[in-house]
């Protein structure tokens, strides 16, 4: 993927951005010839049936050109997975081989103008016809790949009630497309509305069962969240590479920018967050590869990693622009586009607000089943402070549930406080677990990164607990919980400098900035 994107996609990045006819579609087709679209398709249907950890790597490495990466990501992820999981043998045999080779491109049509975050409230109708088929009517919004997709997974309500997924080929009469959306970023990706004007489909177009559309929608979105996180990681690494190169070459006051402490702070922090995002992405991908695991088992982890990685990307592209000064604001340099492209990753595949709430809603369900599992033990962390943070996070959640209840309705901010602490915990723990597996200088850099992220998580927990105690009007809560917040005595300034210097000397690139 990396070689293909650099050699065959990057030279067309501007043509993609201008949406020159056929360019993106042609590159997807070429990717298909190389087997790069076959990862999620089972081998019996012409695919490679790759583990999630490998497909995540493909999404990450594609993100050197984010508009291409999104098209690839949607095609292989939500454009293909509903069919893999819920299709009949006949449906799979008809469509999957073409999706694996790129002869067919897939799209996922769930959102509507008035049903975005609340996607299951879709208004598209599927009326039964006398021959056992359905007439689809309504409008879908924001459909990625719509301009050149051949197969749409469309969600509509049967009898105005039962959300159901349908497989609708592009050439079905009554299906038309809106014009391309004029977007802030990812301008090269195709995003259009889908108009369904009495589209007639047979009973064989139903994907799964009538009324089971929520499963066909939500299961793939879990994996989609991991995939978006992997893409954010790849885009972040690309932006960091640009920032490092610029900081090395640009001189002010007789020095390269990279000599200045405040620039080193940015580079070190970018590296720490990307290292952590990487540790989380492949940890969650590995969990999803556990044989026999139901696909929704790790919904919480998929939401956490989506939020962390996309917000890490937001930080990285913002600081990459800052490192470039005025030139960062100019389209002649790549970071301006990277900045625009990054923004939507916090909006689609469930906004980060919805994902924050999802974490607590899913956790409440787990407790209902007798489980409150907040991660594994954390070998390698001196003093076992991650374990203390885990206990504190669990105590905070239980306190919120005891004082306010488990429902997030009307209590979104306190739910988000808990989620913030869980994210900090999961991030720090993932960073440490991975650092413990490394050796030599790489391990030292990884430990620096893990320490930076852990110190941030503790500082955040501290401020969140003050906010929680004050909101509850209960100083006792704050006093009881804050006693346990770890206070790592760690020189993060020197750690960021070490990371920045290693990046500038290219020493650290295999792990942080490849
Ligand atoms: C470039 C792009 C590509 C896309 N591709 C696809 C695609 O291929 N297929 C598809 O089906 N969809 C796609 N989407 C749609 C995307 O999934 C939605 O935009 C997203 O789910 C948010 O919905 P919305 O835009 O209606 O915002 P809204 O749901 O209106 O949200 C607006 C704001 O309110 C917040 N909010 C909403 N509800 C709540 C709540 N209950 N509690 C707290 N805060 C809330 C949100 O977090 C957000 O900040 C795409 C969108 C974009 C921009």
Coordinates of C-alpha atoms and ligand atoms in Angstrom, one line a residue:
X1 CA 0.0 0.0 0.0
X2 CA 2.8 2.4 1.0
X3 CA 4.7 1.9 -2.3
X4 CA 1.5 2.1 -4.3
X5 CA 0.3 5.3 -2.7
X6 CA 3.6 7.0 -3.0
X7 CA 4.4 5.9 -6.6
X8 CA 0.9 5.9 -8.2
X9 CA -1.5 8.0 -6.0
X10 CA 0.6 10.9 -4.7
X11 CA 1.5 12.1 -8.3
X12 CA -2.2 12.5 -8.9
X13 CA -3.0 14.2 -5.5
X14 CA -3.9 17.5 -7.2
X15 CA -6.0 15.8 -9.9
X16 CA -7.8 14.0 -7.2
X17 CA -8.4 17.2 -5.3
X18 CA -9.9 18.8 -8.4
X19 CA -12.1 15.7 -8.8
X20 CA -10.8 15.2 -12.4
X21 CA -13.1 12.7 -14.0
X22 CA -12.1 9.1 -13.6
X23 CA -8.9 9.7 -11.6
X24 CA -10.0 8.5 -8.2
X25 CA -12.1 5.7 -9.6
X26 CA -9.2 4.6 -11.8
X27 CA -6.8 4.5 -8.8
X28 CA -9.3 2.4 -6.8
X29 CA -9.5 0.0 -9.7
X30 CA -5.7 -0.1 -9.9
X31 CA -5.6 -0.7 -6.1
X32 CA -8.0 -3.6 -6.7
X33 CA -5.7 -5.1 -9.3
X34 CA -3.0 -5.1 -6.7
X35 CA -5.2 -6.8 -4.1
X36 CA -5.4 -3.7 -1.9
X37 CA -9.3 -3.8 -1.8
X38 CA -9.5 -7.5 -1.0
X39 CA -8.6 -7.4 2.7
X40 CA -12.1 -7.5 4.1
X41 CA -13.6 -10.0 1.6
X42 CA -13.4 -13.7 2.6
X43 CA -11.2 -15.9 0.5
X44 CA -14.1 -18.0 -0.8
X45 CA -15.4 -14.9 -2.6
X46 CA -12.1 -13.9 -4.1
X47 CA -10.8 -11.8 -1.2
X48 CA -7.9 -12.1 1.2
X49 CA -9.8 -12.3 4.5
X50 CA -7.1 -10.4 6.3
X51 CA -7.0 -9.8 10.1
X52 CA -8.2 -6.4 11.3
X53 CA -4.6 -5.6 12.4
X54 CA -3.5 -5.9 8.8
X55 CA -6.5 -4.0 7.2
X56 CA -5.9 -1.2 9.8
X57 CA -2.4 -1.0 8.6
X58 CA -3.7 -0.6 5.0
X59 CA -6.0 2.3 6.0
X60 CA -3.1 3.9 7.9
X61 CA -0.6 3.7 5.0
X62 CA -3.2 4.9 2.4
X63 CA -3.7 8.1 4.4
X64 CA -0.7 9.8 2.7
X65 CA -3.4 11.0 0.3
X66 CA -6.4 11.4 2.6
X67 CA -9.1 11.8 -0.2
X68 CA -7.9 8.5 -1.7
X69 CA -7.7 7.0 1.7
X70 CA -11.3 7.8 2.6
X71 CA -12.6 6.3 -0.7
X72 CA -10.6 3.2 0.0
X73 CA -11.6 3.1 3.6
X74 CA -15.4 3.4 2.9
X75 CA -15.3 0.9 0.1
X76 CA -13.5 -1.8 2.1
X77 CA -15.1 -0.9 5.4
X78 CA -18.8 0.1 5.6
X79 CA -19.2 -0.3 1.8
X80 CA -18.4 -4.0 2.0
X81 CA -18.7 -5.3 5.6
X82 CA -22.6 -5.3 5.8
X83 CA -22.6 -7.6 2.9
X84 CA -19.9 -9.8 4.3
X85 CA -21.7 -10.2 7.6
X86 CA -25.3 -10.2 6.6
X87 CA -25.5 -11.2 3.0
X88 CA -26.9 -14.4 1.7
X89 CA -24.6 -16.8 -0.1
X90 CA -26.2 -15.7 -3.4
X91 CA -25.8 -12.0 -2.6
X92 CA -22.1 -12.5 -1.6
X93 CA -21.4 -14.5 -4.8
X94 CA -23.0 -11.8 -6.9
X95 CA -21.2 -8.8 -5.4
X96 CA -18.2 -9.6 -3.3
X97 CA -15.7 -10.8 -6.0
X98 CA -16.2 -7.5 -7.9
X99 CA -15.8 -5.5 -4.7
X100 CA -12.6 -7.3 -3.9
X101 CA -11.1 -6.4 -7.3
X102 CA -12.4 -2.9 -7.6
X103 CA -14.6 -3.7 -10.6
X104 CA -17.4 -2.6 -8.3
X105 CA -17.1 0.2 -5.8
X106 CA -19.3 0.2 -2.6
X107 CA -21.0 3.0 -0.7
X108 CA -23.0 3.1 2.6
X109 CA -26.1 5.3 2.6
X110 CA -27.4 5.7 6.1
X111 CA -27.4 9.4 6.9
X112 CA -30.2 11.8 5.9
X113 CA -30.5 15.6 6.1
X114 CA -32.5 15.3 9.3
X115 CA -31.1 12.0 10.6
X116 CA -27.4 12.3 11.2
X117 CA -26.3 11.4 14.7
X118 CA -29.8 10.0 15.2
X119 CA -29.3 7.9 12.1
X120 CA -31.8 5.2 13.1
X121 CA -34.5 7.8 12.8
X122 CA -34.2 7.6 9.0
X123 CA -37.3 8.7 7.0
X124 CA -36.6 6.8 3.8
X125 CA -39.5 4.5 3.1
X126 CA -39.6 1.0 1.7
X127 CA -43.2 0.2 0.7
X128 CA -44.1 -3.4 0.0
X129 CA -45.1 -4.1 -3.6
X130 CA -47.6 -6.8 -4.7
X131 CA -44.8 -9.0 -6.1
X132 CA -43.0 -9.2 -2.8
X133 CA -40.5 -6.5 -3.6
X134 CA -40.1 -2.9 -2.3
X135 CA -40.4 0.6 -3.6
X136 CA -37.8 2.9 -2.0
X137 CA -38.5 6.6 -1.6
X138 CA -36.5 9.3 0.1
X139 CA -33.2 11.1 0.1
X140 CA -29.9 10.1 1.7
X141 CA -27.3 12.7 2.5
X142 CA -23.5 12.9 2.5
X143 CA -22.8 9.6 0.8
X144 CA -19.0 9.0 0.3
X145 CA -18.0 7.5 -3.1
X146 CA -21.5 8.2 -4.4
X147 CA -20.2 9.8 -7.6
X148 CA -18.7 6.5 -8.9
X149 CA -20.1 3.8 -6.6
X150 CA -21.8 0.8 -8.3
X151 CA -23.4 -0.7 -5.2
X152 CA -25.2 1.2 -2.4
X153 CA -26.2 -0.3 0.9
X154 CA -29.3 1.8 1.5
X155 CA -31.2 2.0 4.8
X156 CA -35.0 2.5 4.7
X157 CA -38.0 1.8 6.8
X158 CA -40.4 -1.0 5.9
X159 CA -44.0 -0.2 6.9
X160 CA -42.6 3.2 8.1
X161 CA -41.2 1.4 11.2
X162 CA -38.7 -1.4 10.5
X163 CA -35.3 -0.1 9.6
X164 CA -33.9 -2.4 6.9
X165 CA -30.8 -2.5 4.7
X166 CA -31.1 -3.0 1.0
X167 CA -28.5 -3.6 -1.7
X168 CA -29.2 -1.2 -4.5
X169 CA -27.0 -1.2 -7.7
X170 CA -26.3 2.2 -9.1
X171 CA -28.2 1.6 -12.4
X172 CA -31.5 0.8 -10.7
X173 CA -34.2 3.1 -12.3
X174 CA -35.2 5.9 -10.0
X175 CA -31.8 6.2 -8.3
X176 CA -30.2 9.6 -9.0
X177 CA -27.4 11.6 -7.4
X178 CA -27.1 15.2 -6.2
X179 CA -24.2 17.4 -7.1
X180 CA -20.8 17.1 -5.4
X181 CA -20.8 18.8 -1.9
X182 CA -18.4 21.7 -1.7
X183 CA -16.4 20.7 1.3
X184 CA -13.9 22.3 3.7
X185 CA -11.5 19.4 3.2
X186 CA -11.2 15.9 1.6
X187 CA -12.3 17.7 -1.6
X188 CA -11.1 14.9 -3.8
X189 CA -13.4 12.4 -2.2
X190 CA -16.9 12.2 -3.7
X191 CA -19.8 13.2 -1.4
X192 CA -23.3 13.4 -2.8
X193 CA -26.9 13.1 -1.9
X194 CA -28.7 10.0 -3.1
X195 CA -32.3 10.5 -4.4
X196 CA -34.5 7.4 -4.3
X197 CA -37.6 8.2 -6.4
X198 CA -39.7 5.0 -6.3
X199 CA -36.7 2.7 -6.8
X200 CA -38.1 -0.8 -7.3
X201 CA -36.1 -3.7 -5.8
X202 CA -36.9 -7.4 -5.4
X203 CA -37.0 -9.3 -2.1
X204 CA -33.5 -10.5 -2.9
X205 CA -32.2 -6.9 -2.3
X206 CA -32.9 -7.2 1.5
X207 CA -29.6 -7.4 3.4
X208 CA -30.2 -9.4 6.5
X209 CA -33.7 -9.3 7.8
X210 CA -36.5 -6.8 7.7
X211 CA -36.2 -4.7 10.8
X212 CA -32.6 -5.7 11.5
X213 CA -31.2 -2.6 9.7
X214 CA -29.8 -1.3 13.0
X215 CA -27.4 -4.2 13.1
X216 CA -26.3 -3.8 9.5
X217 CA -25.7 -0.1 10.3
X218 CA -24.1 -0.2 13.7
X219 CA -21.9 -3.3 13.5
X220 CA -19.9 -2.0 10.5
X221 CA -19.7 1.4 12.1
X222 CA -17.8 0.0 15.0
X223 CA -15.1 -1.3 12.7
X224 CA -15.5 1.9 10.7
X225 CA -14.4 3.8 13.8
X226 CA -11.3 1.8 14.1
X227 CA -10.6 2.3 10.4
X228 CA -11.1 6.1 10.7
X229 CA -8.7 6.0 13.7
X230 CA -6.1 4.2 11.6
X231 CA -6.5 6.7 8.8
X232 CA -6.2 9.6 11.3
X233 CA -2.9 8.0 12.5
X234 CA -1.6 7.8 9.0
X235 CA -2.6 11.4 8.2
X236 CA -1.0 12.5 11.5
X237 CA 2.3 10.8 10.7
X238 CA 2.4 12.5 7.3
X239 CA 1.8 15.9 8.9
X240 CA 4.4 15.3 11.5
X241 CA 6.9 14.4 8.8
X242 CA 6.2 17.7 7.0
X243 CA 6.6 19.6 10.3
X244 CA 9.9 17.9 11.1
X245 CA 11.3 18.5 7.7
X246 CA 10.3 22.2 7.8
X247 CA 11.7 22.6 11.3
X248 CA 15.0 21.1 10.2
X249 CA 15.4 23.3 7.1
X250 CA 13.9 26.7 8.0
X251 CA 16.2 29.1 9.9
X252 CA 15.3 32.1 12.0
X253 CA 17.6 34.1 14.2
X254 CA 20.5 32.1 12.9
X255 CA 19.1 28.7 14.0
X256 CA 17.0 26.0 12.5
X257 CA 13.5 26.2 13.9
X258 CA 14.1 22.7 15.4
X259 CA 16.6 24.3 17.9
X260 CA 13.9 26.3 19.6
X261 CA 12.4 24.9 22.8
X262 CA 8.8 25.8 21.8
X263 CA 9.1 24.1 18.5
X264 CA 10.6 21.0 20.2
X265 CA 7.7 21.0 22.5
X266 CA 5.3 20.8 19.6
X267 CA 7.3 18.0 17.8
X268 CA 7.7 16.0 21.0
X269 CA 4.0 16.3 21.9
X270 CA 3.0 15.3 18.3
X271 CA 5.2 12.3 18.5
X272 CA 3.9 11.3 21.9
X273 CA 0.3 11.5 20.9
X274 CA 0.8 9.6 17.6
X275 CA 2.8 6.9 19.3
X276 CA -0.1 6.5 21.7
X277 CA -2.7 6.6 19.0
X278 CA -0.7 3.9 17.1
X279 CA -0.5 1.8 20.3
X280 CA -4.3 2.1 20.8
X281 CA -5.2 1.4 17.1
X282 CA -3.3 -1.9 16.9
X283 CA -4.2 -2.9 20.4
X284 CA -7.9 -2.6 19.5
X285 CA -7.3 -4.2 16.1
X286 CA -5.6 -7.1 17.9
X287 CA -8.6 -7.5 20.3
X288 CA -10.9 -7.6 17.3
X289 CA -8.9 -10.4 15.8
X290 CA -9.6 -12.7 18.8
X291 CA -11.2 -15.7 17.2
X292 CA -14.9 -16.1 17.7
X293 CA -15.4 -12.6 19.2
X294 CA -18.8 -11.0 18.5
X295 CA -18.2 -7.8 16.4
X296 CA -19.9 -5.5 18.9
X297 CA -17.8 -6.9 21.9
X298 CA -15.3 -4.0 21.5
X299 CA -17.7 -1.2 20.7
X300 CA -16.3 0.8 23.6
X301 CA -12.7 0.4 22.5
X302 CA -13.6 1.3 18.9
X303 CA -15.3 4.5 20.2
X304 CA -12.3 5.4 22.4
X305 CA -9.7 4.9 19.8
X306 CA -11.7 6.9 17.2
X307 CA -12.0 9.9 19.6
X308 CA -8.3 9.7 20.7
X309 CA -6.8 9.3 17.2
X310 CA -8.9 11.9 15.5
X311 CA -8.3 14.4 18.2
X312 CA -4.6 13.6 18.2
X313 CA -4.7 14.3 14.4
X314 CA -6.5 17.6 15.1
X315 CA -3.6 18.6 17.4
X316 CA -1.0 17.4 15.0
X317 CA -2.2 19.2 11.9
X318 CA -2.9 22.4 13.9
X319 CA 0.7 22.4 15.2
X320 CA 2.1 21.4 11.9
X321 CA 0.6 24.6 10.4
X322 CA 2.0 26.6 13.4
X323 CA 5.5 25.2 12.8
X324 CA 5.3 26.4 9.2
X325 CA 4.4 29.9 10.3
X326 CA 2.9 32.0 7.5
X327 CA 3.8 29.3 5.0
X328 CA 1.5 26.9 6.8
X329 CA -1.3 29.2 5.8
X330 CA -0.3 29.0 2.1
X331 CA -1.7 26.3 -0.1
X332 CA 1.7 25.9 -1.7
X333 CA 2.7 23.9 1.4
X334 CA 1.0 20.5 2.1
X335 CA 0.0 21.2 5.7
X336 CA -2.8 23.6 4.8
X337 CA -4.6 20.8 2.9
X338 CA -3.8 18.4 5.7
X339 CA -5.4 20.8 8.2
X340 CA -8.6 21.1 6.1
X341 CA -8.7 17.3 5.4
X342 CA -8.4 16.4 9.1
X343 CA -11.4 18.3 10.5
X344 CA -14.1 16.0 9.4
X345 CA -12.7 12.9 11.1
X346 CA -14.1 14.3 14.3
X347 CA -17.6 14.5 12.7
X348 CA -18.2 11.4 10.7
X349 CA -18.4 7.7 11.7
X350 CA -20.3 9.0 14.8
X351 CA -19.3 12.5 15.9
X352 CA -16.9 12.5 18.8
X353 CA -19.7 13.7 21.1
X354 CA -21.8 10.7 20.2
X355 CA -18.8 8.4 20.6
X356 CA -18.1 9.9 24.1
X357 CA -21.7 9.1 25.1
X358 CA -21.6 5.7 23.5
X359 CA -18.7 4.7 25.8
X360 CA -20.8 5.4 28.9
X361 CA -24.0 3.9 27.5
X362 CA -22.2 0.7 26.5
X363 CA -20.4 0.6 29.9
X364 CA -23.7 0.9 31.7
X365 CA -24.9 -2.1 29.7
X366 CA -21.8 -4.1 30.6
X367 CA -22.4 -3.4 34.3
X368 CA -26.0 -4.5 33.8
X369 CA -24.5 -7.8 32.6
X370 CA -22.3 -8.0 35.7
X371 CA -19.1 -6.6 34.1
X372 CA -17.2 -3.5 34.6
X373 CA -13.9 -4.1 33.0
X374 CA -11.5 -1.2 32.6
X375 CA -8.6 -2.8 30.9
X376 CA -5.8 -5.2 31.7
X377 CA -2.8 -4.9 34.0
X378 CA 0.0 -2.6 32.9
X379 CA 3.4 -4.2 33.0
X380 CA 6.3 -1.9 32.8
X381 CA 4.9 1.1 34.5
X382 CA 7.0 2.2 37.4
X383 CA 5.1 2.2 40.7
X384 CA 1.9 0.8 39.1
X385 CA 0.5 4.3 38.8
X386 CA -1.7 3.3 35.8
X387 CA -3.4 0.7 38.1
X388 CA -4.1 3.6 40.5
X389 CA -5.6 5.7 37.7
X390 CA -7.7 2.7 36.7
X391 CA -9.1 2.3 40.2
X392 CA -9.8 6.0 40.4
X393 CA -11.6 6.0 37.0
X394 CA -13.8 3.1 38.1
X395 CA -14.5 4.9 41.4
X396 CA -15.5 8.1 39.5
X397 CA -17.8 6.2 37.2
X398 CA -19.5 4.5 40.2
X399 CA -19.8 7.8 42.0
X400 CA -21.5 9.4 39.0
X401 CA -23.9 6.5 38.6
X402 CA -24.7 6.5 42.3
X403 CA -25.3 10.2 42.5
X404 CA -26.8 10.9 39.1
X405 CA -27.7 7.6 37.5
X406 CA -26.5 5.6 34.5
X407 CA -28.6 7.4 31.8
X408 CA -26.7 10.0 29.8
X409 CA -29.9 11.9 28.9
X410 CA -29.8 15.1 30.9
X411 CA -26.3 14.2 32.2
X412 CA -24.1 14.3 29.2
X413 CA -21.4 16.5 30.7
X414 CA -20.8 14.2 33.7
X415 CA -20.9 11.2 31.3
X416 CA -18.2 12.9 29.2
X417 CA -16.1 13.6 32.3
X418 CA -16.0 9.8 32.9
X419 CA -15.3 9.1 29.2
X420 CA -12.4 11.6 29.3
X421 CA -10.9 9.7 32.2
X422 CA -11.4 6.4 30.4
X423 CA -9.7 7.7 27.3
X424 CA -6.8 9.0 29.3
X425 CA -6.5 5.6 31.1
X426 CA -6.8 3.5 27.9
X427 CA -4.3 5.8 26.1
X428 CA -1.7 5.7 28.9
X429 CA -2.1 2.0 29.4
X430 CA -1.8 1.2 25.7
X431 CA 1.3 3.3 25.5
X432 CA 2.8 1.5 28.4
X433 CA 1.9 -2.0 27.4
X434 CA 3.6 -1.4 24.1
X435 CA 6.7 0.3 25.5
X436 CA 7.1 -2.8 27.7
X437 CA 7.5 -4.9 24.6
X438 CA 10.2 -2.7 23.0
X439 CA 14.0 -2.6 23.6
X440 CA 16.9 -0.2 23.4
X441 CA 16.6 3.5 22.4
X442 CA 13.2 2.8 20.9
X443 CA 11.9 1.7 24.3
X444 CA 13.4 4.8 25.8
X445 CA 11.5 7.0 23.4
X446 CA 8.4 5.0 23.8
X447 CA 8.6 5.4 27.6
X448 CA 9.1 9.1 27.2
X449 CA 5.9 9.2 25.1
X450 CA 4.0 7.0 27.5
X451 CA 5.1 9.2 30.5
X452 CA 4.0 12.4 28.7
X453 CA 0.6 10.9 27.9
X454 CA 0.2 9.5 31.4
X455 CA 1.1 12.9 33.0
X456 CA -1.5 14.5 30.8
X457 CA -4.1 11.9 31.7
X458 CA -3.5 12.6 35.4
X459 CA -3.7 16.3 35.0
X460 CA -6.9 15.9 33.1
X461 CA -8.3 13.6 35.7
X462 CA -7.5 16.2 38.4
X463 CA -9.4 19.0 36.6
X464 CA -12.3 16.8 35.7
X465 CA -12.7 15.7 39.3
X466 CA -12.9 19.4 40.5
X467 CA -15.5 20.0 37.8
X468 CA -17.5 17.0 38.9
X469 CA -17.3 17.7 42.6
X470 CA -18.4 21.3 42.1
X471 CA -21.2 20.3 39.8
X472 CA -22.5 17.8 42.4
X473 CA -22.1 20.5 45.0
X474 CA -20.2 17.9 47.1
X475 CA -16.7 18.8 48.2
X476 CA -16.4 15.4 49.8
X477 CA -16.5 13.7 46.4
X478 CA -13.7 15.8 45.2
X479 CA -11.7 15.3 48.4
X480 CA -12.3 11.5 48.4
X481 CA -11.4 10.9 44.8
X482 CA -8.7 13.5 44.2
X483 CA -6.5 11.9 47.0
X484 CA -5.9 9.1 44.5
X485 CA -5.0 11.1 41.5
X486 CA -1.4 10.1 40.7
X487 CA 1.1 13.0 40.6
X488 CA 3.9 11.7 38.4
X489 CA 7.1 13.6 39.1
X490 CA 8.3 13.5 35.5
X491 CA 10.3 16.0 33.5
X492 CA 8.0 16.2 30.4
X493 CA 9.9 19.2 29.0
X494 CA 13.1 17.2 28.7
X495 CA 11.2 14.1 27.3
X496 CA 9.6 16.2 24.5
X497 CA 13.0 17.6 23.7
X498 CA 14.5 14.1 23.4
X499 CA 11.7 13.0 21.2
X500 CA 12.0 16.1 19.0
X501 CA 15.7 15.7 18.7
X502 CA 15.3 12.1 17.7
X503 CA 12.8 13.0 15.1
X504 CA 15.0 15.7 13.6
X505 CA 17.9 13.3 13.5
X506 CA 15.6 10.8 11.8
X507 CA 16.5 8.3 14.6
X508 CA 13.0 7.7 15.8
X509 CA 11.2 7.5 12.5
X510 CA 10.6 3.8 12.3
X511 CA 8.3 4.0 15.3
X512 CA 6.8 7.5 15.3
X513 CA 6.9 9.0 11.8
X514 CA 7.1 6.3 9.2
Ligands
LIG1 C1 -17.4 14.3 4.3 C2 -18.5 13.5 4.9 C3 -18.7 12.1 4.5 C4 -19.7 11.4 5.0 N1 -19.9 10.1 4.5 C5 -21.1 9.4 4.9 C6 -21.4 8.1 4.3 O1 -20.6 7.6 3.4 N2 -22.5 7.5 4.6 C7 -23.4 8.1 5.6 O2 -24.4 7.4 5.9 N3 -23.1 9.3 6.2 C8 -22.0 9.9 5.8 N4 -21.7 11.2 6.4 C9 -22.6 11.7 7.4 C10 -22.0 11.7 8.8 O3 -22.1 10.4 9.3 C11 -22.9 12.7 9.6 O4 -22.6 14.0 9.2 C12 -22.6 12.6 11.1 O5 -23.1 11.4 11.6 C13 -23.2 13.8 11.9 O6 -24.6 14.0 11.6 P1 -25.0 15.5 11.2 O7 -24.1 16.0 10.2 O8 -26.5 15.4 10.8 O9 -24.9 16.3 12.5 P2 -25.9 16.4 13.7 O10 -26.3 15.0 14.2 O11 -26.9 17.4 13.4 O12 -24.9 17.0 14.9 C14 -24.6 18.4 15.0 C15 -23.9 18.6 16.3 O13 -24.7 18.2 17.4 C16 -24.1 17.1 18.2 N5 -25.2 16.2 18.6 C17 -26.1 15.6 17.8 N6 -26.9 14.8 18.5 C18 -26.4 14.9 19.8 C19 -26.8 14.2 21.0 N7 -27.8 13.3 21.1 N8 -26.1 14.6 22.1 C20 -25.1 15.5 22.1 N9 -24.7 16.1 21.0 C21 -25.3 15.8 19.8 C22 -23.1 16.5 17.2 O14 -22.1 15.8 18.0 C23 -22.6 17.7 16.4 O15 -21.6 18.4 17.2 C24 -20.6 11.9 6.0 C25 -20.4 13.2 6.4 C26 -19.4 14.0 5.9 C27 -19.2 15.4 6.4

